[in-house]
Short mmCIF file of C-alpha atoms in Angstrom, two decimals:
data_model
loop_
_atom_site.label_atom_id
_atom_site.label_comp_id
_atom_site.label_asym_id
_atom_site.label_seq_id
_atom_site.Cartn_x
_atom_site.Cartn_y
_atom_site.Cartn_z
CA MET A 1 0.47 -41.01 -12.26
CA PRO A 2 -1.48 -37.89 -11.31
CA GLN A 3 -2.90 -35.70 -14.00
CA ASP A 4 -2.75 -31.91 -14.19
CA SER A 5 -5.40 -30.55 -11.82
CA ILE A 6 -7.82 -27.65 -11.99
CA TRP A 7 -5.06 -25.30 -10.87
CA SER A 8 -3.90 -23.02 -13.67
CA THR A 9 -0.15 -22.85 -14.24
CA GLY A 10 0.07 -19.29 -12.94
CA SER A 11 -1.99 -19.87 -9.80
CA ARG A 12 -0.10 -23.08 -9.01
CA ARG A 13 3.27 -21.32 -9.30
CA ASN A 14 1.99 -18.48 -7.12
CA ALA A 15 0.97 -21.04 -4.53
CA VAL A 16 4.40 -22.71 -4.67
CA LEU A 17 6.02 -19.37 -3.92
CA GLU A 18 3.61 -18.71 -1.04
CA LEU A 19 4.53 -22.10 0.44
CA LEU A 20 8.22 -21.26 0.17
CA LEU A 21 7.69 -17.93 1.86
CA GLU A 22 5.97 -19.73 4.75
CA GLN A 23 8.27 -22.74 5.22
CA GLU A 24 11.45 -21.93 3.23
CA LYS A 25 11.63 -25.38 1.59
CA VAL A 26 9.31 -27.59 -0.45
CA THR A 27 9.72 -31.08 -1.83
CA VAL A 28 8.66 -32.40 -5.20
CA ARG A 29 6.68 -35.17 -3.51
CA ASP A 30 4.71 -32.71 -1.38
CA LEU A 31 3.91 -30.53 -4.41
CA VAL A 32 2.75 -33.53 -6.44
CA ASP A 33 0.34 -34.46 -3.65
CA ARG A 34 -0.81 -30.90 -2.96
CA PHE A 35 -1.61 -29.94 -6.55
CA ASP A 36 -2.43 -33.39 -7.96
CA VAL A 37 0.05 -33.02 -10.80
CA SER A 38 2.90 -35.10 -12.16
CA ALA A 39 6.49 -34.81 -10.95
CA MET A 40 7.40 -33.55 -14.42
CA THR A 41 4.92 -30.68 -14.07
CA VAL A 42 6.36 -29.80 -10.66
CA HIS A 43 9.88 -29.74 -12.10
CA ARG A 44 8.72 -27.44 -14.91
CA ASP A 45 7.18 -25.11 -12.32
CA LEU A 46 10.36 -25.08 -10.23
CA ASP A 47 12.52 -24.52 -13.31
CA ALA A 48 10.37 -21.53 -14.32
CA LEU A 49 10.48 -20.02 -10.84
CA GLU A 50 14.22 -20.59 -10.56
CA ALA A 51 14.70 -18.77 -13.89
CA ARG A 52 12.90 -15.79 -12.35
CA GLY A 53 15.31 -15.80 -9.44
CA VAL A 54 12.76 -16.45 -6.69
CA LEU A 55 13.86 -19.94 -5.63
CA ARG A 56 16.77 -22.36 -5.88
CA LYS A 57 16.23 -25.97 -6.93
CA VAL A 58 17.86 -28.57 -4.70
CA ARG A 59 17.80 -32.35 -4.73
CA GLY A 60 14.20 -33.43 -4.29
CA GLY A 61 12.70 -29.95 -4.14
CA ALA A 62 13.48 -26.27 -3.81
CA THR A 63 14.37 -23.59 -1.26
CA MET A 64 13.87 -19.87 -1.11
CA GLN A 65 16.84 -17.88 -2.35
CA PRO A 66 19.13 -17.05 0.58
CA THR A 67 18.63 -13.32 0.02
CA ALA A 68 15.94 -11.32 1.84
CA VAL A 69 12.53 -12.95 1.65
CA TYR A 70 10.83 -9.78 0.43
CA GLU A 71 13.17 -9.45 -2.54
CA GLY A 72 12.04 -12.72 -4.02
CA SER A 73 8.37 -12.11 -3.27
CA LEU A 74 8.35 -8.57 -4.62
CA ALA A 75 10.35 -9.53 -7.70
CA PHE A 76 7.87 -12.31 -8.38
CA ARG A 77 4.87 -10.03 -7.98
CA LEU A 78 6.40 -7.33 -10.15
CA GLY A 79 6.84 -9.81 -12.97
CA GLU A 80 3.31 -11.24 -12.83
CA GLN A 81 0.65 -9.83 -15.22
CA ARG A 82 2.80 -6.75 -15.86
CA ASP A 83 0.94 -5.49 -18.95
CA ALA A 84 -2.44 -5.94 -17.28
CA LYS A 85 -1.32 -4.15 -14.12
CA GLU A 86 0.05 -1.20 -16.07
CA ALA A 87 -3.18 -0.89 -18.06
CA ILE A 88 -5.25 -1.04 -14.87
CA ALA A 89 -2.96 1.50 -13.18
CA ARG A 90 -3.32 4.00 -16.05
CA GLN A 91 -7.09 3.65 -15.95
CA ALA A 92 -7.17 4.01 -12.16
CA ALA A 93 -5.00 7.14 -12.17
CA ARG A 94 -7.54 8.88 -14.40
CA ARG A 95 -9.99 8.83 -11.49
CA VAL A 96 -7.70 11.04 -9.39
CA THR A 97 -8.08 14.81 -9.65
CA PRO A 98 -5.81 17.63 -8.40
CA GLY A 99 -6.16 18.26 -4.69
CA SER A 100 -7.39 14.74 -3.93
CA SER A 101 -6.29 12.53 -1.06
CA VAL A 102 -5.58 8.90 -1.93
CA VAL A 103 -4.57 5.76 -0.05
CA LEU A 104 -2.67 3.00 -1.87
CA ASP A 105 -2.10 -0.50 -0.56
CA ASP A 106 1.05 -2.60 -0.92
CA SER A 107 0.08 -4.14 -4.26
CA THR A 108 2.29 -3.92 -7.33
CA THR A 109 -0.73 -2.65 -9.27
CA ALA A 110 -0.95 0.33 -6.92
CA LEU A 111 2.80 0.81 -7.31
CA ALA A 112 2.30 1.04 -11.08
CA MET A 113 0.03 4.06 -10.50
CA VAL A 114 2.79 6.17 -8.96
CA PRO A 115 4.31 7.64 -12.17
CA GLN A 116 0.91 9.05 -13.14
CA LEU A 117 -0.02 10.18 -9.63
CA ALA A 118 3.28 12.02 -9.22
CA LEU A 119 2.15 14.42 -11.96
CA ILE A 120 -1.11 15.41 -10.23
CA ALA A 121 -0.99 18.77 -8.48
CA GLN A 122 -1.56 19.06 -4.73
CA LEU A 123 -2.14 15.34 -4.29
CA THR A 124 -1.96 13.79 -0.82
CA LEU A 125 -0.92 10.15 -0.93
CA VAL A 126 -1.15 7.73 2.00
CA THR A 127 0.53 4.33 1.87
CA ASN A 128 2.13 1.57 3.94
CA PHE A 129 4.15 0.28 0.96
CA VAL A 130 7.86 1.07 1.22
CA SER A 131 8.34 0.68 -2.55
CA ILE A 132 5.91 3.55 -3.18
CA VAL A 133 7.73 5.71 -0.64
CA GLU A 134 11.04 4.87 -2.30
CA GLU A 135 9.79 5.66 -5.80
CA LEU A 136 8.28 9.00 -4.78
CA SER A 137 11.43 9.94 -2.88
CA GLN A 138 13.41 9.62 -6.12
CA SER A 139 11.17 12.05 -7.99
CA THR A 140 12.17 15.72 -7.95
CA ASP A 141 9.34 17.18 -10.02
CA ASN A 142 6.18 16.28 -8.10
CA SER A 143 4.07 18.13 -5.55
CA VAL A 144 2.75 15.05 -3.77
CA THR A 145 2.32 15.25 -0.02
CA LEU A 146 3.31 11.80 1.18
CA ILE A 147 2.00 10.25 4.41
CA ALA A 148 3.78 7.00 5.21
CA ILE A 149 1.95 4.60 7.51
CA GLY A 150 4.30 2.89 9.97
CA GLY A 151 3.94 -0.17 12.13
CA ALA A 152 5.42 -3.66 12.14
CA TYR A 153 7.61 -4.13 9.06
CA ASN A 154 6.74 -7.15 6.91
CA HIS A 155 9.75 -8.33 4.87
CA LYS A 156 7.57 -10.47 2.66
CA TYR A 157 5.50 -7.55 1.40
CA HIS A 158 8.06 -4.76 1.99
CA ALA A 159 5.30 -2.92 3.83
CA PHE A 160 4.18 -1.91 7.30
CA GLY A 161 1.22 -3.48 9.04
CA GLY A 162 -0.08 -4.68 12.36
CA VAL A 163 -2.02 -2.86 15.07
CA LEU A 164 0.01 0.36 14.83
CA ALA A 165 -0.63 0.68 11.10
CA GLU A 166 -4.32 -0.07 11.57
CA ARG A 167 -4.61 2.64 14.25
CA ALA A 168 -2.74 5.17 12.12
CA LEU A 169 -5.13 4.58 9.23
CA ALA A 170 -8.16 4.91 11.49
CA ASP A 171 -7.17 8.51 12.26
CA LEU A 172 -7.33 9.52 8.59
CA ARG A 173 -10.01 10.23 6.02
CA VAL A 174 -9.28 10.18 2.28
CA ASP A 175 -11.19 10.72 -0.95
CA LEU A 176 -10.08 7.56 -2.75
CA CYS A 177 -8.76 4.12 -1.87
CA PHE A 178 -7.11 1.80 -4.40
CA VAL A 179 -6.73 -1.79 -3.25
CA SER A 180 -5.81 -5.08 -4.88
CA VAL A 181 -6.41 -8.49 -3.31
CA ALA A 182 -5.04 -11.99 -3.69
CA ALA A 183 -8.33 -13.53 -4.75
CA ILE A 184 -11.87 -12.61 -5.74
CA ASP A 185 -14.60 -15.17 -5.13
CA ILE A 186 -17.72 -14.22 -7.07
CA PRO A 187 -19.95 -17.04 -5.69
CA ARG A 188 -19.06 -16.00 -2.13
CA ALA A 189 -19.28 -12.29 -3.03
CA GLY A 190 -15.99 -11.63 -1.32
CA THR A 191 -12.41 -10.50 -1.75
CA PHE A 192 -9.68 -12.47 0.04
CA HIS A 193 -6.03 -12.49 1.02
CA GLN A 194 -3.86 -15.40 2.13
CA GLU A 195 -2.69 -13.62 5.29
CA ALA A 196 -4.89 -12.21 8.04
CA ASP A 197 -2.68 -9.19 8.79
CA GLN A 198 -2.72 -8.08 5.16
CA ALA A 199 -6.47 -8.52 4.96
CA VAL A 200 -6.94 -6.31 8.03
CA ILE A 201 -4.87 -3.43 6.62
CA LYS A 202 -6.58 -3.53 3.23
CA ARG A 203 -9.97 -3.54 5.00
CA ALA A 204 -8.91 -0.56 7.10
CA MET A 205 -7.98 1.34 3.94
CA THR A 206 -11.44 0.88 2.46
CA GLU A 207 -13.02 2.06 5.72
CA ILE A 208 -11.30 5.47 5.67
CA ALA A 209 -12.15 6.28 2.04
CA ASP A 210 -15.17 8.05 0.59
CA GLU A 211 -14.77 5.89 -2.52
CA SER A 212 -13.02 2.52 -2.76
CA VAL A 213 -11.73 1.06 -6.02
CA LEU A 214 -10.74 -2.57 -6.53
CA LEU A 215 -7.79 -3.20 -8.88
CA ALA A 216 -8.05 -6.69 -10.32
CA ASP A 217 -6.37 -8.40 -13.25
CA ALA A 218 -7.95 -11.57 -14.61
CA SER A 219 -5.72 -13.89 -12.57
CA LYS A 220 -7.37 -12.78 -9.32
CA PHE A 221 -10.59 -14.57 -10.24
CA SER A 222 -8.89 -17.97 -10.57
CA LYS A 223 -7.11 -17.90 -7.20
CA ARG A 224 -8.12 -18.87 -3.71
CA ALA A 225 -7.16 -17.31 -0.39
CA LEU A 226 -8.16 -17.82 3.22
CA HIS A 227 -9.02 -14.48 4.82
CA ARG A 228 -11.87 -12.23 3.74
CA VAL A 229 -10.88 -8.64 3.12
CA VAL A 230 -14.29 -7.10 2.41
CA ASP A 231 -17.45 -8.04 0.57
CA ILE A 232 -17.45 -7.22 -3.13
CA GLY A 233 -20.22 -4.71 -2.57
CA ARG A 234 -17.94 -2.66 -0.32
CA PHE A 235 -16.20 -1.38 -3.46
CA ASP A 236 -17.74 1.45 -5.44
CA ALA A 237 -15.85 0.51 -8.58
CA ALA A 238 -13.54 -2.16 -9.96
CA ILE A 239 -10.98 -1.80 -12.73
CA VAL A 240 -10.20 -5.03 -14.53
CA ASP A 241 -8.23 -5.95 -17.64
CA GLU A 242 -9.35 -7.24 -21.02
CA GLU A 243 -8.70 -10.87 -20.11
CA THR A 244 -11.30 -10.84 -17.35
CA GLY A 245 -14.18 -13.18 -18.10
CA ALA A 246 -17.67 -11.91 -18.86
CA ASP A 247 -19.12 -13.94 -15.98
CA ASP A 248 -16.67 -12.40 -13.54
CA ILE A 249 -17.51 -8.90 -14.73
CA ALA A 250 -21.22 -9.69 -14.47
CA GLY A 251 -20.65 -11.00 -10.94
CA LEU A 252 -19.01 -7.75 -9.89
CA ARG A 253 -21.81 -5.70 -11.38
CA SER A 254 -24.46 -7.85 -9.70
CA GLY A 255 -22.82 -6.89 -6.42
CA GLY A 256 -23.41 -3.23 -7.18
CA VAL A 257 -19.88 -2.47 -8.37
CA ALA A 258 -19.29 -0.22 -11.38
CA VAL A 259 -16.79 -2.01 -13.62
CA GLU A 260 -14.27 -0.42 -15.96
CA VAL A 261 -12.25 -2.56 -18.38
CA ALA A 262 -8.73 -1.23 -18.91
CA SER A 263 -7.41 -1.72 -22.42
CA ARG A 264 -3.78 -2.71 -22.85
CA SER A 265 -3.81 -1.09 -26.28
CA VAL A 266 -4.63 2.38 -24.96
CA LEU A 267 -1.54 4.58 -24.89
CA GLY A 268 -0.55 6.44 -21.75
CA ASP A 269 -0.76 10.19 -21.61
CA ASP A 270 2.92 10.42 -22.55
CA GLY A 271 2.35 8.33 -25.66
CA SER A 272 4.04 5.26 -24.30
#
């Protein structure tokens, strides 16, 4: 019987969801072989993901919920590392000053910045993430100038991408870029994403910014992904959470990145 592998529980469950998003169905046997774990561990993973509403268990495996693909993916991402993302988002928003121009990617960490950014006077915000557009459209007390980047709509990420989005970004110049990635590989000095199209758009965002900031909770350092976004040294700063390992922080700094550690215990400006 296989033993639990080097995959952490969180990264393994993330990978199960990514497989479902790609092929719509997985089997217990395939997951046992892929992750080198027991069938009991696979069933626990599927039970946990089913409880979160992102898949449906069937005989011998699981399928994606029959609702829109993006709904399950976004709901899953919104629930992952929520406290860490909110702490990172508060810290990141402090870097933005009135009159700035900012580009945000389609990460849920960037989305968590929106309540703070909406309070900053004369801010220009650029994004391809429909959720950010939706949240800002519901606010009636902000002075944000919103530039929405269009292109090919990606249901999985609820965002626009492709060649049209890349070209639209290339015509802009902003003060700050805030980007999160699927994985950070310190030995390879790179940031990565599991999909090439997403990697291209995130790279394009860093290229139009005077200053690029990496948003990274601790889980990003234990994951793997296929496509390089940019080298670590392309970022001027990184904001991580308290759970990030000392070696990972040292690795970022050795790449010339200024690192800030966001504390979950620090209250927001509104006392929450």
